[in-house]
PDB file of C-alpha atoms in Angstrom:
ATOM      1  CA  MET L   1      11.021  -6.860 -13.966  1.00  0.00           C
ATOM      2  CA  SER L   2      14.455  -8.385 -13.481  1.00  0.00           C
ATOM      3  CA  ALA L   3      17.271  -6.551 -12.045  1.00  0.00           C
ATOM      4  CA  ASP L   4      19.148  -6.675 -15.350  1.00  0.00           C
ATOM      5  CA  HIS L   5      16.886  -4.633 -17.734  1.00  0.00           C
ATOM      6  CA  SER L   6      19.405  -2.036 -19.097  1.00  0.00           C
ATOM      7  CA  SER L   7      16.325   0.260 -20.582  1.00  0.00           C
ATOM      8  CA  ASN L   8      12.870   0.702 -20.169  1.00  0.00           C
ATOM      9  CA  SER L   9      12.181  -0.343 -23.542  1.00  0.00           C
ATOM     10  CA  GLU L  10      12.707  -3.763 -22.491  1.00  0.00           C
ATOM     11  CA  ILE L  11       9.622  -3.720 -20.747  1.00  0.00           C
ATOM     12  CA  ASN L  12       6.567  -2.848 -21.867  1.00  0.00           C
ATOM     13  CA  LEU L  13       4.920  -0.464 -19.229  1.00  0.00           C
ATOM     14  CA  PRO L  14       2.661  -0.362 -17.347  1.00  0.00           C
ATOM     15  CA  LEU L  15       3.252  -3.869 -16.458  1.00  0.00           C
ATOM     16  CA  HIS L  16       1.226  -5.894 -13.764  1.00  0.00           C
ATOM     17  CA  VAL L  17       3.792  -7.471 -11.678  1.00  0.00           C
ATOM     18  CA  ALA L  18       1.995  -8.187  -8.125  1.00  0.00           C
ATOM     19  CA  ASN L  19      -1.395  -8.490  -6.301  1.00  0.00           C
ATOM     20  CA  LEU L  20      -1.516  -6.852  -3.476  1.00  0.00           C
ATOM     21  CA  VAL L  21      -2.306  -9.040  -0.749  1.00  0.00           C
ATOM     22  CA  CYS L  22      -2.639  -7.118   2.607  1.00  0.00           C
ATOM     23  CA  VAL L  23      -2.539  -3.562   3.683  1.00  0.00           C
ATOM     24  CA  ARG L  24      -1.765  -2.820   6.955  1.00  0.00           C
ATOM     25  CA  ALA L  25      -1.584  -0.111   9.534  1.00  0.00           C
ATOM     26  CA  GLY L  26      -0.950   0.527  13.395  1.00  0.00           C
ATOM     27  CA  LYS L  27      -1.249   2.799  16.519  1.00  0.00           C
ATOM     28  CA  ALA L  28       1.587   4.279  18.072  1.00  0.00           C
ATOM     29  CA  MET L  29       1.699   2.022  21.601  1.00  0.00           C
ATOM     30  CA  PRO L  30       3.904   1.466  24.633  1.00  0.00           C
ATOM     31  CA  PHE L  31       6.924  -0.052  23.302  1.00  0.00           C
ATOM     32  CA  THR L  32      10.749  -0.715  24.881  1.00  0.00           C
ATOM     33  CA  ARG L  33      13.104   1.805  26.447  1.00  0.00           C
ATOM     34  CA  GLU L  34       9.800   3.676  28.059  1.00  0.00           C
ATOM     35  CA  GLU L  35       9.130   4.529  23.990  1.00  0.00           C
ATOM     36  CA  MET L  36       6.385   4.346  21.763  1.00  0.00           C
ATOM     37  CA  SER L  37       5.989   2.541  18.644  1.00  0.00           C
ATOM     38  CA  ALA L  38       3.719   1.398  15.931  1.00  0.00           C
ATOM     39  CA  ILE L  39       5.518  -0.990  14.250  1.00  0.00           C
ATOM     40  CA  ASP L  40       3.355  -3.773  14.839  1.00  0.00           C
ATOM     41  CA  LYS L  41       1.031  -3.268  12.262  1.00  0.00           C
ATOM     42  CA  ALA L  42      -2.278  -4.837  11.521  1.00  0.00           C
ATOM     43  CA  PRO L  43      -4.294  -5.742   8.629  1.00  0.00           C
ATOM     44  CA  ILE L  44      -6.574  -3.302   7.436  1.00  0.00           C
ATOM     45  CA  LYS L  45     -10.584  -4.783   6.095  1.00  0.00           C
ATOM     46  CA  ALA L  46     -11.948  -1.645   4.360  1.00  0.00           C
ATOM     47  CA  PRO L  47     -10.413   0.720   1.579  1.00  0.00           C
ATOM     48  CA  VAL L  48      -7.793   3.377   3.262  1.00  0.00           C
ATOM     49  CA  ALA L  49      -6.932   6.895   1.743  1.00  0.00           C
ATOM     50  CA  VAL L  50      -3.467   7.042   1.129  1.00  0.00           C
ATOM     51  CA  ASN L  51      -1.974  11.142   1.308  1.00  0.00           C
ATOM     52  CA  PHE L  52       1.180  12.451   0.993  1.00  0.00           C
ATOM     53  CA  MET L  53       1.874  11.469   4.483  1.00  0.00           C
ATOM     54  CA  GLY L  54       0.954   7.735   3.698  1.00  0.00           C
ATOM     55  CA  LEU L  55      -2.099   5.579   4.749  1.00  0.00           C
ATOM     56  CA  THR L  56      -4.450   8.375   6.723  1.00  0.00           C
ATOM     57  CA  THR L  57      -5.135   5.497   9.458  1.00  0.00           C
ATOM     58  CA  ASP L  58      -1.191   4.420  10.129  1.00  0.00           C
ATOM     59  CA  GLU L  59       0.596   6.354  13.309  1.00  0.00           C
ATOM     60  CA  GLN L  60       4.461   6.709  13.738  1.00  0.00           C
ATOM     61  CA  ALA L  61       5.363   7.477  17.098  1.00  0.00           C
ATOM     62  CA  ASP L  62       8.964   8.690  16.096  1.00  0.00           C
ATOM     63  CA  ARG L  63       8.569  11.116  13.214  1.00  0.00           C
ATOM     64  CA  LYS L  64      12.350  11.860  13.407  1.00  0.00           C
ATOM     65  CA  HIS L  65      12.999   8.367  12.329  1.00  0.00           C
ATOM     66  CA  HIS L  66       9.730   7.524  10.422  1.00  0.00           C
ATOM     67  CA  GLY L  67       6.885   8.902   8.513  1.00  0.00           C
ATOM     68  CA  GLY L  68       6.864  12.171   6.397  1.00  0.00           C
ATOM     69  CA  PRO L  69       7.250  12.754   2.776  1.00  0.00           C
ATOM     70  CA  LEU L  70       9.828  10.238   1.975  1.00  0.00           C
ATOM     71  CA  LYS L  71       9.290   7.383   4.289  1.00  0.00           C
ATOM     72  CA  ALA L  72       4.990   7.363   3.616  1.00  0.00           C
ATOM     73  CA  VAL L  73       4.483   3.965   3.081  1.00  0.00           C
ATOM     74  CA  HIS L  74       7.000   0.821   3.866  1.00  0.00           C
ATOM     75  CA  GLN L  75       6.681  -2.414   1.796  1.00  0.00           C
ATOM     76  CA  LEU L  76       8.265  -5.404   2.705  1.00  0.00           C
ATOM     77  CA  PRO L  77       8.860  -9.052   0.897  1.00  0.00           C
ATOM     78  CA  THR L  78       7.134 -11.780   3.036  1.00  0.00           C
ATOM     79  CA  ALA L  79      10.670 -13.569   2.205  1.00  0.00           C
ATOM     80  CA  THR L  80      12.020 -11.103   4.407  1.00  0.00           C
ATOM     81  CA  TYR L  81      10.238 -13.129   7.288  1.00  0.00           C
ATOM     82  CA  GLU L  82      11.422 -16.598   5.801  1.00  0.00           C
ATOM     83  CA  LYS L  83      14.894 -15.662   5.816  1.00  0.00           C
ATOM     84  CA  ILE L  84      14.641 -14.376   9.434  1.00  0.00           C
ATOM     85  CA  ASN L  85      12.563 -17.435  10.890  1.00  0.00           C
ATOM     86  CA  THR L  86      15.162 -19.644   8.983  1.00  0.00           C
ATOM     87  CA  GLU L  87      18.573 -18.107  10.007  1.00  0.00           C
ATOM     88  CA  PHE L  88      17.294 -17.429  13.678  1.00  0.00           C
ATOM     89  CA  ASP L  89      15.020 -20.747  14.319  1.00  0.00           C
ATOM     90  CA  LEU L  90      12.029 -18.671  14.825  1.00  0.00           C
ATOM     91  CA  LYS L  91       8.282 -17.693  14.370  1.00  0.00           C
ATOM     92  CA  VAL L  92       8.343 -13.909  13.972  1.00  0.00           C
ATOM     93  CA  ARG L  93       4.790 -13.157  11.725  1.00  0.00           C
ATOM     94  CA  VAL L  94       4.308 -10.997   8.627  1.00  0.00           C
ATOM     95  CA  GLY L  95       3.294  -7.528   9.811  1.00  0.00           C
ATOM     96  CA  THR L  96       5.754  -7.650  12.886  1.00  0.00           C
ATOM     97  CA  LEU L  97       8.492  -5.252  11.251  1.00  0.00           C
ATOM     98  CA  GLY L  98       6.260  -2.477  10.446  1.00  0.00           C
ATOM     99  CA  GLU L  99       5.261  -2.666   6.576  1.00  0.00           C
ATOM    100  CA  ASN L 100       2.450  -1.787   5.393  1.00  0.00           C
ATOM    101  CA  LEU L 101       1.906  -3.412   2.177  1.00  0.00           C
ATOM    102  CA  THR L 102       2.751  -7.028   1.186  1.00  0.00           C
ATOM    103  CA  THR L 103       2.227  -8.383  -2.345  1.00  0.00           C
ATOM    104  CA  GLU L 104       2.341 -11.578  -3.821  1.00  0.00           C
ATOM    105  CA  ALA L 105       3.930 -12.073  -7.492  1.00  0.00           C
ATOM    106  CA  VAL L 106       1.872 -12.873 -10.640  1.00  0.00           C
ATOM    107  CA  ASP L 107       2.332 -14.227 -13.812  1.00  0.00           C
ATOM    108  CA  GLY L 108       5.677 -16.373 -13.229  1.00  0.00           C
ATOM    109  CA  LEU L 109       7.309 -12.844 -12.634  1.00  0.00           C
ATOM    110  CA  PRO L 110       9.705 -12.776  -9.976  1.00  0.00           C
ATOM    111  CA  GLU L 111       8.408 -11.327  -6.204  1.00  0.00           C
ATOM    112  CA  MET L 112       9.011  -7.639  -5.640  1.00  0.00           C
ATOM    113  CA  ASP L 113      12.099  -7.865  -3.429  1.00  0.00           C
ATOM    114  CA  GLU L 114      15.591  -5.155  -3.410  1.00  0.00           C
ATOM    115  CA  SER L 115      17.188  -7.072  -6.134  1.00  0.00           C
ATOM    116  CA  ASN L 116      14.509  -6.145  -8.689  1.00  0.00           C
ATOM    117  CA  VAL L 117      12.961  -3.319  -7.634  1.00  0.00           C
ATOM    118  CA  CYS L 118      14.767   0.256  -8.160  1.00  0.00           C
ATOM    119  CA  ILE L 119      14.949   3.719  -7.000  1.00  0.00           C
ATOM    120  CA  GLY L 120      12.751   5.876  -8.922  1.00  0.00           C
ATOM    121  CA  ASP L 121      10.280   3.063  -9.700  1.00  0.00           C
ATOM    122  CA  VAL L 122       6.464   4.344  -9.630  1.00  0.00           C
ATOM    123  CA  TYR L 123       3.837   1.144  -9.203  1.00  0.00           C
ATOM    124  CA  GLN L 124      -0.021   2.124  -9.332  1.00  0.00           C
ATOM    125  CA  TYR L 125      -1.554   0.064  -6.977  1.00  0.00           C
ATOM    126  CA  GLY L 126      -5.282  -0.773  -8.773  1.00  0.00           C
ATOM    127  CA  ASP L 127      -6.672   0.458 -11.859  1.00  0.00           C
ATOM    128  CA  ASP L 128      -7.191   3.672 -12.598  1.00  0.00           C
ATOM    129  CA  LYS L 129     -10.154   4.149 -10.765  1.00  0.00           C
ATOM    130  CA  ILE L 130     -11.394   2.741  -7.501  1.00  0.00           C
ATOM    131  CA  ASN L 131     -15.381   3.441  -6.689  1.00  0.00           C
ATOM    132  CA  GLY L 132     -14.777   6.677  -8.612  1.00  0.00           C
ATOM    133  CA  GLU L 133     -11.720   7.466  -6.871  1.00  0.00           C
ATOM    134  CA  ASP L 134      -8.124   7.411  -8.492  1.00  0.00           C
ATOM    135  CA  SER L 135      -5.801   4.550  -7.988  1.00  0.00           C
ATOM    136  CA  VAL L 136      -2.685   5.157  -5.566  1.00  0.00           C
ATOM    137  CA  GLN L 137       0.642   5.709  -7.436  1.00  0.00           C
ATOM    138  CA  LEU L 138       3.936   5.186  -4.727  1.00  0.00           C
ATOM    139  CA  ARG L 139       7.583   6.447  -5.838  1.00  0.00           C
ATOM    140  CA  ILE L 140      10.311   4.161  -4.362  1.00  0.00           C
ATOM    141  CA  VAL L 141      12.792   6.796  -2.771  1.00  0.00           C
ATOM    142  CA  GLN L 142      15.004   4.933  -0.487  1.00  0.00           C
ATOM    143  CA  PRO L 143      15.859   1.835   1.166  1.00  0.00           C
ATOM    144  CA  ARG L 144      14.609   1.506   5.000  1.00  0.00           C
ATOM    145  CA  ARG L 145      17.645   0.917   7.299  1.00  0.00           C
ATOM    146  CA  PRO L 146      17.117  -1.182  10.038  1.00  0.00           C
ATOM    147  CA  CYS L 147      17.311   0.200  13.648  1.00  0.00           C
ATOM    148  CA  TYR L 148      17.011  -1.132  16.828  1.00  0.00           C
ATOM    149  CA  LYS L 149      13.702  -1.239  17.116  1.00  0.00           C
ATOM    150  CA  ILE L 150      13.911  -4.174  15.075  1.00  0.00           C
ATOM    151  CA  ASN L 151      15.582  -5.557  18.040  1.00  0.00           C
ATOM    152  CA  ASP L 152      13.378  -4.635  20.472  1.00  0.00           C
ATOM    153  CA  GLN L 153      10.383  -5.994  18.564  1.00  0.00           C
ATOM    154  CA  ILE L 154      11.653  -9.455  17.994  1.00  0.00           C
ATOM    155  CA  GLY L 155      13.105  -9.786  21.072  1.00  0.00           C
ATOM    156  CA  GLN L 156       9.758  -9.035  23.104  1.00  0.00           C
ATOM    157  CA  PHE L 157       8.979 -12.393  22.243  1.00  0.00           C
ATOM    158  CA  THR L 158      12.438 -14.507  22.157  1.00  0.00           C
ATOM    159  CA  LYS L 159      16.417 -13.939  23.087  1.00  0.00           C
ATOM    160  CA  VAL L 160      17.801 -13.838  20.203  1.00  0.00           C
ATOM    161  CA  PRO L 161      21.337 -11.839  19.489  1.00  0.00           C
ATOM    162  CA  ASN L 162      21.543  -8.422  16.990  1.00  0.00           C
ATOM    163  CA  ILE L 163      18.724  -9.077  14.146  1.00  0.00           C
ATOM    164  CA  ALA L 164      18.849  -5.595  12.733  1.00  0.00           C
ATOM    165  CA  ALA L 165      22.404  -6.151  11.957  1.00  0.00           C
ATOM    166  CA  TRP L 166      21.930  -9.129  10.019  1.00  0.00           C
ATOM    167  CA  VAL L 167      19.157  -7.592   8.057  1.00  0.00           C
ATOM    168  CA  SER L 168      21.685  -4.680   7.931  1.00  0.00           C
ATOM    169  CA  LYS L 169      24.042  -7.019   6.466  1.00  0.00           C
ATOM    170  CA  GLN L 170      21.685  -9.350   4.469  1.00  0.00           C
ATOM    171  CA  GLY L 171      20.278  -5.767   2.626  1.00  0.00           C
ATOM    172  CA  ILE L 172      16.718  -7.412   3.316  1.00  0.00           C
ATOM    173  CA  SER L 173      14.850  -4.477   4.888  1.00  0.00           C
ATOM    174  CA  GLY L 174      12.227  -3.361   2.041  1.00  0.00           C
ATOM    175  CA  TRP L 175      11.836   0.014   1.135  1.00  0.00           C
ATOM    176  CA  TYR L 176       9.732   3.574   1.666  1.00  0.00           C
ATOM    177  CA  PHE L 177       7.573   5.464  -1.343  1.00  0.00           C
ATOM    178  CA  GLN L 178       7.091   8.873  -1.642  1.00  0.00           C
ATOM    179  CA  VAL L 179       3.383   9.098  -2.858  1.00  0.00           C
ATOM    180  CA  VAL L 180       2.961  10.579  -6.326  1.00  0.00           C
ATOM    181  CA  ARG L 181      -1.095  10.409  -6.539  1.00  0.00           C
ATOM    182  CA  ASP L 182      -2.728  10.293  -3.508  1.00  0.00           C
ATOM    183  CA  GLY L 183      -6.249   7.859  -3.481  1.00  0.00           C
ATOM    184  CA  MET L 184      -7.636   5.055  -1.605  1.00  0.00           C
ATOM    185  CA  ILE L 185      -6.087   1.735  -1.812  1.00  0.00           C
ATOM    186  CA  ASN L 186      -7.151  -1.783  -0.049  1.00  0.00           C
ATOM    187  CA  ALA L 187      -5.855  -5.586  -0.097  1.00  0.00           C
ATOM    188  CA  GLY L 188      -6.822  -7.244  -3.458  1.00  0.00           C
ATOM    189  CA  LEU L 189      -5.588  -4.974  -5.781  1.00  0.00           C
ATOM    190  CA  PRO L 190      -3.531  -5.173  -9.386  1.00  0.00           C
ATOM    191  CA  VAL L 191       0.080  -3.811  -8.428  1.00  0.00           C
ATOM    192  CA  TYR L 192       1.531  -1.993 -11.902  1.00  0.00           C
ATOM    193  CA  LEU L 193       5.006  -1.329 -12.480  1.00  0.00           C
ATOM    194  CA  VAL L 194       4.150   1.852 -14.546  1.00  0.00           C
ATOM    195  CA  GLU L 195       7.598   4.046 -14.390  1.00  0.00           C
ATOM    196  CA  ARG L 196      11.106   2.357 -14.751  1.00  0.00           C
ATOM    197  CA  PRO L 197      13.414   5.910 -14.978  1.00  0.00           C
ATOM    198  CA  TYR L 198      16.753   4.038 -13.401  1.00  0.00           C
ATOM    199  CA  PRO L 199      17.060   0.721 -14.959  1.00  0.00           C
ATOM    200  CA  PHE L 200      20.585   0.099 -12.963  1.00  0.00           C
ATOM    201  CA  ALA L 201      19.176   1.595  -9.583  1.00  0.00           C
ATOM    202  CA  THR L 202      18.233  -1.869  -7.685  1.00  0.00           C
ATOM    203  CA  LEU L 203      17.838  -1.398  -4.197  1.00  0.00           C
ATOM    204  CA  GLU L 204      20.369  -4.296  -3.995  1.00  0.00           C
ATOM    205  CA  LYS L 205      22.948  -2.105  -5.951  1.00  0.00           C
ATOM    206  CA  LEU L 206      22.646   0.981  -3.562  1.00  0.00           C
ATOM    207  CA  TRP L 207      22.902  -0.942  -0.391  1.00  0.00           C
ATOM    208  CA  GLN L 208      25.905  -2.934  -1.615  1.00  0.00           C
ATOM    209  CA  LEU L 209      27.388   0.663  -2.755  1.00  0.00           C
ATOM    210  CA  SER L 210      26.106   2.295   0.329  1.00  0.00           C
ATOM    211  CA  ASN L 211      27.782  -0.312   2.772  1.00  0.00           C
ATOM    212  CA  SER L 212      30.978  -1.148   1.006  1.00  0.00           C
ATOM    213  CA  LYS L 213      34.391  -0.410   2.774  1.00  0.00           C
ATOM    214  CA  GLU L 214      35.708   0.381  -1.050  1.00  0.00           C
ATOM    215  CA  LYS L 215      36.197   3.356  -2.964  1.00  0.00           C
ATOM    216  CA  PHE L 216      34.483   3.643  -6.705  1.00  0.00           C
ATOM    217  CA  ASP L 217      35.192   5.333  -9.462  1.00  0.00           C
ATOM    218  CA  ALA L 218      33.615   8.630  -9.913  1.00  0.00           C
ATOM    219  CA  GLU L 219      31.729   7.214 -13.283  1.00  0.00           C
ATOM    220  CA  VAL L 220      30.232   4.112 -10.880  1.00  0.00           C
ATOM    221  CA  ILE L 221      28.782   7.162  -8.159  1.00  0.00           C
ATOM    222  CA  GLU L 222      27.947   9.491 -10.641  1.00  0.00           C
ATOM    223  CA  PRO L 223      24.748   8.172 -11.995  1.00  0.00           C
ATOM    224  CA  TRP L 224      22.956   7.762  -8.554  1.00  0.00           C
ATOM    225  CA  LEU L 225      23.753  10.895  -7.566  1.00  0.00           C
ATOM    226  CA  ALA L 226      22.342  12.513 -10.553  1.00  0.00           C
ATOM    227  CA  ILE L 227      18.716  10.687  -9.522  1.00  0.00           C
ATOM    228  CA  GLU L 228      16.597  13.252  -8.266  1.00  0.00           C
ATOM    229  CA  CYS L 229      14.131  11.135  -6.182  1.00  0.00           C
ATOM    230  CA  LEU L 230      17.092   9.726  -4.332  1.00  0.00           C
ATOM    231  CA  GLU L 231      16.500  10.608  -0.437  1.00  0.00           C
ATOM    232  CA  ASP L 232      19.264  13.051   0.318  1.00  0.00           C
ATOM    233  CA  SER L 233      21.203  11.444   3.059  1.00  0.00           C
ATOM    234  CA  TRP L 234      21.674   7.914   0.691  1.00  0.00           C
ATOM    235  CA  LYS L 235      23.538  10.342  -1.880  1.00  0.00           C
ATOM    236  CA  LYS L 236      25.653  12.033   0.846  1.00  0.00           C
ATOM    237  CA  VAL L 237      26.652   7.978   1.888  1.00  0.00           C
ATOM    238  CA  LEU L 238      27.225   7.511  -1.561  1.00  0.00           C
ATOM    239  CA  ALA L 239      29.655  10.966  -2.644  1.00  0.00           C
ATOM    240  CA  LYS L 240      32.044   9.647   0.035  1.00  0.00           C
ATOM    241  CA  LYS L 241      32.497   6.567  -1.542  1.00  0.00           C
ATOM    242  CA  ILE L 242      33.838   8.212  -4.509  1.00  0.00           C
ATOM    243  CA  GLN L 243      38.035   7.381  -5.211  1.00  0.00           C
ATOM    244  CA  GLN L 244      39.608  10.867  -4.607  1.00  0.00           C
ATOM    245  CA  ASP L 245      42.953  10.941  -7.269  1.00  0.00           C
TER     246      ASP L 245
END
């Protein structure tokens, strides 16, 4: 499951890549700037249904920028917290930054992170049936863009500089899924990579291209524009990166 796989033929799919260690959902609560937010997610103890809008018990206060079919479920590597805490000498806990899913790697494989997951990847959470219900399948369609709420959320506890800008520069903000198959999800399930149609399309590479001040040959960018499931706003950013003759 490394970023340098050049074709699916090098990986026998489905591949058990991780285990799901925590599922979280949030309720919209009063937040900073006289707004509501559900960025703080609490662990769910029982299985929860997932449909095209995400976990049925999860809320998003700002529906314009969060939630919806192309931001249905958010996963964030736990290493993000380690990096933030090390950089800023903080003790921000897992779950503070709005993620629904937390996984841990298995069998010596790398942890799922932006360097080794790809746009278009489909992950299955659980074996085929869970208590008679289908297991959830989720497709990665975009990275998460860090916003000021990360600053406000962490800034509630401590005086820190612009963490969101630092996170953005690092490209460590996790990713959003589209729901491919509704079902039930709960902690403890195995996580399988079941499809990888675009092995070149790591989130790390997408982040680098999107945030680069350089322009690129069309042949570098066009394969990304051909990814049907890549969320449109990212395609617009990438299209502007093509070097015009």
